[in-house]
Amino acid sequence: MSASDVAISRKITAERALTGKRIDVTGLAFQVVLLLCLLACLFFIVALVGTVLVEGIGVFEDRGTDFLSSNLSRISDRAGVSQAIFGSFALALIVVLVAFPLGVATAVYLEEYAADNVLTRIVRLNIRNLAGVPSVVYGLLGLAVFVQILGTNRGAGGGLTGGKTILSGGLTLAILVLPIVIITASEAIRAVPQSLREGGYGLGATKWEVTRSLVLPNSFAGILTGVVLSLSRAIGETAPLIIVGAFFGTFFTTGSAGFFDKITDSTYTALPQVIFQWTQEAQSEFNTQLAAAAIIVLLGVTLLCNMAAVLLRNRYEKKW
Amino acid sequence: MAIGSAAVDLSGSKGRQRRERTVKTIFLAAGISSLVISIAIVFTLLGKSIEFLTNVGLDRLWTDPHHWAPRVGRFDLATVFMGSLLITGVAMLIATPLGLGAAVYLAEYANPRVRRVLKPILEILAGIPSIVIGFFAVQWIGPEFVQRISSQADAFSLCAAGVGVGVLVSPLVASVSEDAMRAVPNSLREASYGMGAKKMTTVVRVVLPAAISGMVAALMLAASRAIGETMVVALAAGAAGDANYTADVFEVGTTVTAAMASLAVGTDQVATAGGEGAGQAVNSLFFLGLLLFLVTFLLNVVGDLFVRRIENRY
């Protein structure tokens, strides 16, 4: 019997003596119930992924990448998601271009510049509340402001945004995810230790110089995590797009228009919108197989984004 | 000689000061922009809602029998709000035990290695788009889950949508309440063990009471998400457009949000059809939006107060 074995057997004896040789049955049962709750959550993920794969994988087996490169069609064998992928990509681009600078600037203002006064407190409270506003409501805001007011003639075209265009949709989604970008960027900036800033001021740097060359580089990973998370949220949102008038139907063509023409064209769609459209069709080729195949594409993109965000955070999380 | 002129000016060059002021103004403008968004939301919703209410008789909002059919001018609020209430109820019935149970297990029982793997997985579940959950609710939750519980259940039902929303908000409940439990200082647990308490006693009588405000906050935020959830309901509840009043979760129905989405799908037809009632169908969207905004705003503010209580305590 080695020394460690002796130690273990002594520990067991001591435990028996203290617990009176009884196993804590209620405690064990409690732990099992809690574990079951967790497993139930995980089970739903497995069932979800399983359902989607079983229904959707056939489309990829039959047609390969043809599904990704085909346009929308009324014929189920030819229907594809290329326009939807383009739409989602363009929307994501607009979201990043608008929400990233605006969100980071707001976060810098709140964390570095703002004095602790009533205005700042109102802005903070307001951002937390904006994060909880349902996405359909942002859709209504987009419909009223970007589609109707900025795109004149009740959304029929013209104006700054051209009515029901990718531009209007992208701006709506950008405003939707703005609070997420601000909150995560604020947290990242707050995690930069004060001593670093004081070091910068000690060298005679101004506030902007400290922010630009010390605070932002050191909080960059955290800010990026927030942007990636908000991007995956934006790509998956359906309800606001429905409200601001993404195309609803089984078929449209944009011809060979250039990128900027397409952005201001009044016919556009995106992955979640196509999934929604297809689920509303009567034929099971559309409402089950094709919808599931499109979901595989959408899930692939959003899960990759989320995983990238989680990995980024774990990899670059600094311990000061 | 005045002392002021003798002191060395350390504030740097004029150009540097000017740049500093410009940058500060830009950041201030960005900070204000979020306020502008809120004000725009409130004004948009209020303006169109007033237009709606002045053009539609109040008797249209509470029809007899209860029936939601905006295209023929029946804007019965009881139907859509009952639907929202039922969906949120079912969702919370699912999310409360699953979310809180998972949170307690992760925070108190799981060893660190398991937690490092499972927490990100739950966060990824939180990132699944709601349209995907909606599809899942139609294809799996409806036939495999709801129709096994009740043989009278329709293929599409409020219950299937509610369970779907529950699955959607469970990770949110788990994440927020786990944070609350981990914020409880270890000294409390150690004091409890020192008194000879068992693990379960420590968790139930010490940790949970200390983290209760965080857990309440998690549930409030989840309820607010559930009320605002649109696509799961639009897909799985079966009667998004026109719906009869129902208090039975196993029947088809609609909610405030699903009614809005289905109205918007038809905006083109409604707008071109012209006529007084048609225009009001679009404006009713904004009226529903206003009511939804107010309800979720209230839940979020109260939830936020609870979150801040734990932040301040430890």
XYZ file of C-alpha atoms in Angstrom:
634
model
C 0.000 0.000 0.000
C 1.561 3.264 -1.102
C 1.503 6.458 0.908
C -1.166 8.093 -1.260
C -3.444 5.064 -0.889
C -3.160 5.365 2.844
C -4.018 9.043 2.641
C -7.090 8.336 0.516
C -8.360 5.579 2.783
C -7.890 7.875 5.780
C -9.870 10.585 4.001
C -12.675 8.118 3.283
C -12.724 6.974 6.888
C -12.862 10.563 8.053
C -15.720 11.343 5.647
C -17.693 8.293 6.796
C -17.226 9.327 10.362
C -18.462 12.837 9.645
C -21.428 11.963 7.421
C -22.451 8.998 9.515
C -21.928 6.572 6.596
C -25.110 7.834 4.977
C -25.257 8.949 1.381
C -27.045 12.277 1.002
C -29.946 10.967 -1.137
C -31.876 14.237 -1.447
C -28.701 16.084 -2.289
C -27.836 13.570 -4.960
C -31.382 13.655 -6.370
C -31.218 17.481 -6.448
C -27.963 17.366 -8.357
C -29.381 14.845 -10.838
C -32.457 17.041 -11.460
C -30.226 20.054 -12.111
C -28.090 18.036 -14.490
C -31.248 16.912 -16.303
C -32.264 20.559 -16.811
C -28.914 21.280 -18.403
C -29.092 18.150 -20.535
C -32.624 19.084 -21.650
C -31.272 22.403 -22.958
C -28.536 20.541 -24.812
C -31.008 17.915 -26.045
C -33.028 20.618 -27.796
C -29.900 21.739 -29.660
C -29.229 18.165 -30.764
C -32.857 17.647 -31.844
C -32.832 20.966 -33.712
C -29.594 20.299 -35.570
C -30.719 16.716 -36.234
C -34.088 17.776 -37.681
C -32.516 20.406 -39.915
C -29.785 18.055 -41.162
C -32.154 15.151 -41.855
C -34.515 17.334 -43.889
C -31.979 19.540 -45.589
C -28.929 17.447 -46.357
C -30.670 15.762 -49.308
C -30.699 19.013 -51.277
C -26.922 19.281 -50.968
C -26.448 15.611 -51.823
C -28.538 15.957 -54.992
C -27.338 19.325 -56.179
C -24.114 20.112 -54.370
C -23.118 23.762 -54.517
C -25.634 24.389 -57.286
C -28.109 25.268 -54.495
C -25.795 28.056 -53.342
C -25.258 29.516 -56.806
C -28.820 29.335 -58.203
C -31.339 32.154 -58.144
C -34.760 31.931 -56.542
C -37.198 29.938 -58.631
C -40.783 28.718 -58.616
C -39.456 25.300 -59.608
C -38.181 23.520 -56.537
C -35.407 21.659 -58.400
C -33.894 24.929 -59.577
C -34.500 27.152 -56.558
C -31.352 28.390 -54.883
C -30.161 31.021 -52.464
C -27.559 33.028 -54.370
C -29.613 36.250 -54.189
C -30.245 35.628 -50.497
C -26.543 35.123 -49.818
C -25.760 38.327 -51.686
C -28.494 40.154 -49.732
C -27.290 38.887 -46.367
C -23.714 39.783 -47.257
C -24.651 43.305 -48.355
C -26.797 43.821 -45.240
C -23.927 42.613 -43.028
C -21.547 44.995 -44.783
C -23.829 47.975 -44.146
C -24.306 46.901 -40.528
C -20.540 46.767 -39.953
C -19.916 50.072 -41.729
C -22.568 51.888 -39.673
C -22.771 50.118 -36.311
C -19.046 49.551 -35.757
C -17.812 53.185 -35.881
C -20.954 54.603 -34.280
C -21.034 51.953 -31.533
C -17.350 52.208 -30.675
C -17.483 56.020 -30.691
C -20.441 55.947 -28.302
C -18.639 53.478 -26.039
C -15.487 55.654 -26.024
C -17.593 58.689 -25.186
C -19.352 56.913 -22.305
C -16.212 55.350 -20.836
C -13.522 57.971 -21.501
C -15.101 61.362 -22.072
C -18.489 61.579 -20.386
C -18.671 63.246 -16.981
C -20.816 61.456 -14.427
C -23.850 63.689 -14.864
C -27.547 63.322 -15.527
C -27.127 63.236 -19.315
C -24.625 60.374 -19.127
C -26.857 58.390 -16.810
C -29.810 58.883 -19.147
C -27.734 57.781 -22.155
C -26.569 54.648 -20.310
C -30.077 53.733 -19.142
C -31.377 54.414 -22.633
C -28.834 52.079 -24.257
C -29.683 49.259 -21.858
C -33.353 49.715 -22.705
C -32.710 49.875 -26.442
C -30.996 46.474 -26.153
C -34.297 45.043 -24.930
C -36.615 46.571 -27.524
C -38.155 43.789 -29.675
C -36.743 43.559 -33.184
C -40.140 44.114 -34.854
C -40.243 47.561 -33.279
C -36.923 48.416 -34.939
C -38.550 47.228 -38.141
C -41.315 49.800 -37.638
C -38.716 52.509 -37.025
C -36.951 51.496 -40.246
C -40.228 51.476 -42.153
C -41.163 54.965 -40.978
C -37.742 56.627 -41.131
C -35.667 54.920 -43.833
C -38.373 53.608 -46.160
C -41.051 56.294 -45.921
C -39.393 59.550 -44.797
C -35.885 59.215 -46.320
C -37.155 57.214 -49.305
C -39.862 59.574 -50.483
C -43.230 58.693 -51.949
C -44.259 56.195 -49.246
C -41.508 53.734 -50.039
C -42.021 53.651 -53.790
C -38.523 54.902 -54.514
C -36.380 58.022 -54.684
C -35.105 60.017 -51.737
C -31.848 59.242 -49.953
C -32.408 55.515 -49.438
C -34.606 54.754 -52.435
C -37.418 53.263 -50.317
C -37.465 49.501 -49.845
C -33.813 48.837 -50.582
C -30.928 46.892 -49.086
C -29.698 50.252 -47.838
C -32.879 50.796 -45.770
C -32.770 47.215 -44.504
C -29.095 47.449 -43.599
C -29.522 50.734 -41.742
C -32.466 49.258 -39.802
C -30.388 46.227 -38.778
C -27.451 48.490 -37.891
C -29.634 50.438 -35.450
C -30.987 47.141 -34.101
C -27.523 45.832 -33.175
C -26.048 49.192 -32.134
C -26.825 48.686 -28.400
C -25.035 45.310 -28.441
C -21.941 46.855 -30.007
C -21.989 49.734 -27.498
C -22.442 47.490 -24.445
C -19.708 44.982 -25.387
C -17.309 47.739 -26.477
C -17.930 49.603 -23.182
C -17.100 46.479 -21.220
C -13.909 45.943 -23.212
C -12.817 49.558 -22.705
C -13.622 49.434 -18.992
C -11.378 46.356 -18.639
C -8.298 48.383 -19.660
C -6.577 49.234 -16.361
C -6.445 52.854 -15.233
C -2.667 52.672 -14.661
C -2.122 52.332 -18.404
C -3.991 55.571 -19.042
C -2.151 57.337 -16.245
C 1.126 56.225 -17.789
C 0.053 57.850 -21.053
C -0.981 61.102 -19.367
C 2.308 61.079 -17.466
C 4.121 61.237 -20.806
C 2.096 64.311 -21.727
C -0.389 62.652 -24.066
C -3.821 64.207 -24.555
C -7.041 62.313 -23.926
C -7.488 61.428 -27.611
C -3.862 60.299 -27.881
C -4.264 58.049 -24.840
C -7.522 56.680 -26.224
C -6.153 56.079 -29.701
C -2.796 54.546 -28.867
C -3.435 52.866 -25.492
C -7.112 52.231 -24.756
C -8.400 51.167 -28.175
C -5.529 48.802 -29.107
C -5.789 47.089 -25.729
C -9.554 46.645 -25.912
C -9.617 45.731 -29.588
C -10.227 41.988 -29.117
C -13.217 42.647 -26.860
C -14.649 45.202 -29.274
C -14.199 42.794 -32.174
C -16.026 40.080 -30.216
C -18.993 42.399 -29.814
C -18.999 43.299 -33.496
C -18.900 39.646 -34.567
C -21.728 38.776 -32.149
C -23.865 41.639 -33.397
C -23.150 40.626 -36.969
C -24.442 37.116 -36.353
C -27.537 38.634 -34.737
C -28.088 40.890 -37.746
C -27.693 38.056 -40.245
C -30.296 35.969 -38.429
C -32.958 38.660 -37.977
C -36.132 38.166 -40.007
C -38.902 40.239 -38.456
C -37.431 43.708 -39.155
C -36.724 42.746 -42.773
C -40.323 41.679 -43.236
C -41.495 45.033 -41.910
C -39.114 47.154 -43.996
C -40.204 45.237 -47.052
C -37.626 42.670 -48.141
C -38.946 40.771 -51.147
C -41.678 38.270 -50.346
C -42.267 35.771 -53.133
C -40.663 32.795 -54.825
C -39.067 34.466 -57.822
C -37.377 37.674 -58.864
C -34.482 38.649 -61.057
C -32.075 41.537 -60.781
C -30.404 40.832 -64.118
C -26.728 41.623 -64.248
C -26.868 44.851 -62.255
C -23.678 46.050 -60.566
C -23.128 46.037 -56.822
C -24.272 49.612 -56.182
C -27.320 49.245 -58.425
C -28.334 46.179 -56.458
C -27.921 48.001 -53.152
C -30.417 50.661 -54.196
C -32.670 48.260 -56.101
C -36.096 47.875 -54.579
C -36.054 44.075 -54.862
C -33.801 42.284 -52.458
C -33.934 39.382 -50.074
C -31.803 37.754 -47.393
C -31.309 34.243 -46.043
C -33.814 34.383 -43.145
C -36.374 36.081 -45.385
C -36.064 33.294 -47.991
C -36.446 30.669 -45.261
C -39.588 32.437 -44.053
C -40.968 32.647 -47.580
C -40.303 28.976 -48.276
C -41.885 27.809 -45.016
C -45.075 29.589 -46.113
C -45.283 27.583 -49.366
C -47.682 24.661 -49.622
C -45.338 22.151 -51.302
C -43.170 20.122 -48.939
C -40.172 20.501 -51.300
C -40.236 24.184 -50.417
C -41.518 24.245 -46.848
C -39.377 21.363 -45.595
C -36.401 20.329 -47.731
C -35.438 23.648 -49.302
C -36.184 25.594 -46.115
C -33.997 23.169 -44.142
C -31.207 23.454 -46.707
C -31.309 27.245 -46.480
C -31.297 26.927 -42.668
C -28.116 24.839 -42.895
C -26.493 27.729 -44.773
C -27.785 30.320 -42.292
C -26.861 28.246 -39.220
C -23.421 27.625 -40.715
C -22.790 31.349 -41.021
C -24.215 32.421 -37.646
C -22.663 29.563 -35.673
C -19.280 30.260 -37.267
C -19.655 33.909 -36.232
C -20.617 32.966 -32.671
C -17.833 30.425 -32.352
C -15.340 32.952 -33.670
C -16.586 35.428 -31.061
C -16.314 32.948 -28.181
C -12.833 31.836 -29.307
C -11.697 35.429 -29.761
C -12.833 36.254 -26.261
C -11.184 33.229 -24.694
C -7.968 33.675 -26.689
C -7.423 37.374 -26.170
C -9.007 37.831 -22.754
C -6.255 39.686 -20.961
C -5.487 39.128 -17.328
C -4.039 42.396 -16.119
C 5.138 91.227 -13.658
C 2.034 89.115 -13.504
C 2.500 85.571 -12.348
C 0.287 84.205 -15.150
C 2.637 85.219 -17.911
C 5.626 83.728 -16.137
C 3.991 80.286 -15.799
C 4.874 77.947 -18.668
C 1.940 77.027 -20.858
C 1.887 73.202 -20.892
C -1.337 72.700 -22.821
C 0.492 72.107 -26.107
C 0.092 73.581 -29.550
C -3.077 75.229 -30.803
C -3.549 72.536 -33.443
C -3.364 69.817 -30.853
C -5.988 71.534 -28.693
C -8.241 72.058 -31.652
C -8.012 68.389 -32.628
C -8.809 67.434 -29.052
C -11.989 69.550 -29.117
C -13.061 68.172 -32.517
C -12.626 64.585 -31.373
C -14.570 65.273 -28.193
C -17.442 66.775 -30.188
C -17.549 63.751 -32.505
C -17.727 61.363 -29.558
C -20.405 63.461 -27.875
C -22.442 63.368 -31.086
C -22.139 59.574 -31.172
C -23.288 59.408 -27.551
C -26.304 61.568 -28.320
C -27.223 59.457 -31.375
C -28.552 56.640 -29.212
C -30.919 59.123 -27.574
C -32.027 60.250 -31.027
C -32.865 56.634 -31.907
C -35.047 56.274 -28.808
C -36.808 59.539 -29.472
C -37.345 58.527 -33.107
C -38.860 55.200 -32.001
C -41.263 56.860 -29.575
C -42.283 59.611 -32.014
C -42.779 57.222 -34.933
C -44.901 54.878 -32.867
C -46.874 57.660 -31.181
C -47.540 59.615 -34.375
C -48.913 56.711 -36.378
C -50.797 55.336 -33.386
C -52.597 58.629 -32.908
C -53.438 58.644 -36.619
C -54.778 55.118 -36.208
C -56.837 55.850 -33.105
C -58.414 58.978 -34.544
C -59.479 57.132 -37.707
C -60.717 53.921 -36.149
C -63.563 53.794 -33.669
C -62.562 52.484 -30.262
C -65.253 49.784 -30.583
C -63.097 48.236 -33.323
C -60.417 47.463 -30.711
C -62.706 45.237 -28.630
C -65.004 43.410 -31.025
C -67.795 41.023 -30.137
C -67.123 38.153 -30.766
C -63.379 38.614 -30.299
C -61.735 38.324 -33.700
C -58.477 39.686 -35.141
C -58.925 40.511 -38.836
C -57.192 43.823 -39.652
C -58.019 43.728 -43.363
C -61.734 43.973 -42.648
C -61.207 46.479 -39.856
C -61.474 44.223 -36.818
C -58.595 45.109 -34.545
C -59.493 43.059 -31.487
C -56.791 43.549 -28.877
C -58.067 40.772 -26.609
C -57.244 38.144 -29.258
C -53.649 39.188 -29.846
C -52.853 39.946 -26.215
C -54.324 36.670 -25.011
C -52.089 34.936 -27.571
C -49.021 36.816 -26.342
C -49.907 36.001 -22.742
C -50.321 32.269 -23.495
C -47.096 32.064 -25.527
C -45.129 33.887 -22.829
C -46.690 31.667 -20.161
C -45.762 28.435 -21.936
C -42.296 29.783 -22.738
C -41.633 30.716 -19.112
C -42.966 27.342 -17.955
C -40.214 25.770 -20.079
C -37.451 28.329 -19.606
C -37.739 28.811 -15.817
C -36.884 25.234 -14.741
C -34.506 24.532 -17.626
C -32.677 27.845 -17.447
C -32.432 28.106 -13.654
C -31.600 24.389 -13.265
C -28.846 24.605 -15.840
C -27.530 27.774 -14.193
C -27.405 26.228 -10.692
C -25.664 23.147 -12.054
C -23.101 25.170 -14.004
C -22.417 27.622 -11.187
C -22.373 25.263 -8.194
C -21.860 21.654 -9.286
C -20.051 21.436 -12.626
C -16.285 21.192 -12.412
C -14.415 24.027 -14.126
C -13.479 21.976 -17.168
C -17.095 20.958 -17.860
C -18.216 24.550 -17.372
C -15.618 25.833 -19.839
C -17.113 23.544 -22.488
C -20.828 23.852 -21.686
C -21.125 27.610 -21.136
C -19.992 28.459 -24.697
C -22.360 25.801 -26.075
C -25.270 27.438 -24.251
C -24.150 30.830 -25.551
C -24.153 29.423 -29.063
C -27.704 28.150 -28.539
C -28.610 31.694 -27.549
C -27.315 32.792 -30.941
C -29.528 30.524 -33.042
C -31.764 32.762 -35.202
C -35.415 32.708 -34.207
C -36.552 31.701 -37.704
C -34.585 28.465 -37.262
C -36.296 27.793 -33.931
C -39.584 28.510 -35.713
C -38.847 25.860 -38.324
C -37.845 23.466 -35.535
C -41.123 24.210 -33.719
C -43.140 23.369 -36.848
C -41.193 20.254 -37.805
C -40.350 18.724 -34.444
C -41.864 20.398 -31.366
C -45.383 20.340 -32.831
C -45.615 16.701 -33.950
C -43.081 15.053 -31.608
C -43.697 16.969 -28.400
C -47.004 18.849 -28.223
C -49.166 16.302 -30.019
C -47.840 13.607 -27.691
C -48.858 15.616 -24.644
C -52.343 16.345 -25.945
C -53.995 14.286 -28.672
C -56.409 17.156 -29.372
C -53.583 19.521 -30.252
C -53.520 20.991 -33.760
C -50.466 20.504 -35.951
C -49.793 24.210 -35.510
C -50.580 25.484 -32.036
C -49.827 28.259 -29.566
C -48.268 25.566 -27.382
C -45.747 24.501 -30.042
C -44.770 28.131 -30.587
C -44.576 28.695 -26.809
C -42.260 25.710 -26.298
C -40.115 27.001 -29.170
C -39.877 30.440 -27.547
C -39.053 28.692 -24.258
C -36.137 26.881 -25.915
C -35.051 30.222 -27.359
C -34.970 32.102 -24.026
C -33.662 29.277 -21.762
C -29.991 30.099 -22.495
C -30.663 33.745 -21.633
C -32.130 32.729 -18.247
C -29.219 30.337 -17.664
C -26.563 32.875 -18.598
C -27.850 35.840 -16.557
C -28.693 33.800 -13.443
C -25.389 31.903 -13.582
C -23.574 35.221 -13.539
C -25.651 36.232 -10.517
C -24.805 33.026 -8.624
C -21.110 33.291 -9.386
C -21.177 36.848 -8.064
C -22.124 35.475 -4.622
C -18.867 35.605 -2.625
C -17.306 32.287 -1.645
C -17.096 33.379 1.983
C -20.874 32.878 2.247
C -20.584 29.282 1.031
C -17.610 28.605 3.297
C -19.493 29.992 6.286
C -22.365 27.647 5.484
C -20.063 24.609 5.180
C -18.402 25.684 8.401
C -21.760 25.386 10.126
C -21.891 21.787 8.898
C -24.427 22.364 6.127
C -24.602 19.953 3.224
C -23.957 21.066 -0.346
C -27.669 21.146 -1.229
C -28.533 23.103 1.924
C -25.799 25.596 1.084
C -27.071 26.028 -2.468
C -30.758 26.283 -1.591
C -30.571 28.279 1.638
C -27.491 30.448 1.091
C -26.548 30.879 -2.570
C -30.028 31.090 -4.100
C -31.372 33.702 -1.653
C -28.221 35.766 -2.185
C -28.622 35.601 -5.969
C -32.400 35.930 -6.039
C -32.497 39.409 -7.562
C -30.293 38.274 -10.439
C -32.547 35.310 -11.059
C -35.667 37.494 -11.012
C -33.934 39.835 -13.458
C -33.121 36.901 -15.743
C -36.776 35.861 -15.752
C -38.019 39.392 -16.427
C -35.616 39.828 -19.347
C -36.626 36.417 -20.689
C -40.329 37.303 -20.436
C -39.653 40.518 -22.307
C -37.805 38.588 -25.034
C -40.665 36.062 -25.188
C -43.313 38.759 -25.636
C -41.265 40.410 -28.371
C -40.441 37.174 -30.187
C -41.935 37.197 -33.655
C -40.766 34.552 -36.083
C -41.275 31.452 -33.935
C -44.895 32.453 -33.443
C -45.433 33.538 -37.047
C -44.286 30.108 -38.206
C -45.598 27.748 -35.564
C -48.772 29.239 -34.057
C -50.772 28.693 -37.231
C -52.989 31.759 -37.511
C -50.784 34.813 -37.795
C -53.019 36.839 -40.107
C -56.642 36.459 -39.021
C -57.321 34.728 -35.735
C -60.204 33.884 -33.450
C -59.945 34.513 -29.739
C -58.751 31.437 -27.886
C -57.618 30.686 -24.356
C -56.621 27.114 -25.242
C -52.891 26.692 -25.837
C -53.495 23.627 -28.015
C -55.380 25.653 -30.634
C -54.064 27.877 -33.406
C -53.721 31.549 -32.606
C -51.673 34.682 -33.037
C -49.787 37.190 -30.918
C -49.141 40.916 -31.063
C -45.831 40.326 -32.843
C -46.955 37.623 -35.276
C -49.966 39.731 -36.235
C -47.580 42.583 -37.026
C -45.319 40.407 -39.173
C -48.193 38.983 -41.155
C -49.684 42.448 -41.664
C -46.349 43.637 -43.012
C -46.069 40.742 -45.456
C -49.247 42.020 -47.061
C -48.441 45.750 -46.909
C -48.048 46.012 -50.658
C -51.473 44.626 -51.440
C -53.090 46.631 -48.663
C -51.440 49.878 -49.701
C -52.362 49.540 -53.352
C -55.906 48.426 -52.586
C -56.537 51.943 -51.253
C -59.591 52.931 -49.241
C -59.844 54.073 -45.644
C -59.751 50.684 -43.917
C -56.662 49.605 -45.853
C -54.509 52.511 -44.718
C -55.556 51.861 -41.145
C -54.394 48.227 -41.327
C -50.848 49.514 -41.850
C -51.214 52.079 -39.071
C -52.498 49.388 -36.718
C -48.987 47.915 -37.035
C -47.597 50.995 -35.336
C -50.301 50.944 -32.672
C -49.464 47.322 -31.812
C -45.797 48.288 -31.889
C -46.415 51.050 -29.360
C -48.246 48.710 -26.966
C -45.483 46.107 -27.366
C -42.810 48.737 -26.768
C -44.495 49.891 -23.559
C -44.887 46.360 -22.143
C -41.296 45.290 -22.901
C -39.958 48.669 -21.722
C -41.639 48.172 -18.361
C -40.289 44.618 -17.997
C -36.785 45.712 -19.023
C -36.696 48.634 -16.588
C -37.819 46.457 -13.675
C -35.399 43.676 -14.720
C -32.607 46.230 -14.950
C -33.317 47.467 -11.415
C -32.902 43.903 -10.117
C -29.631 43.408 -12.039
C -28.245 46.621 -10.572
C -29.183 45.463 -7.086
C -26.775 42.500 -7.297
C -24.087 44.657 -8.869
C -24.272 47.025 -5.944
C -24.460 44.444 -3.195
C -21.149 42.615 -3.587
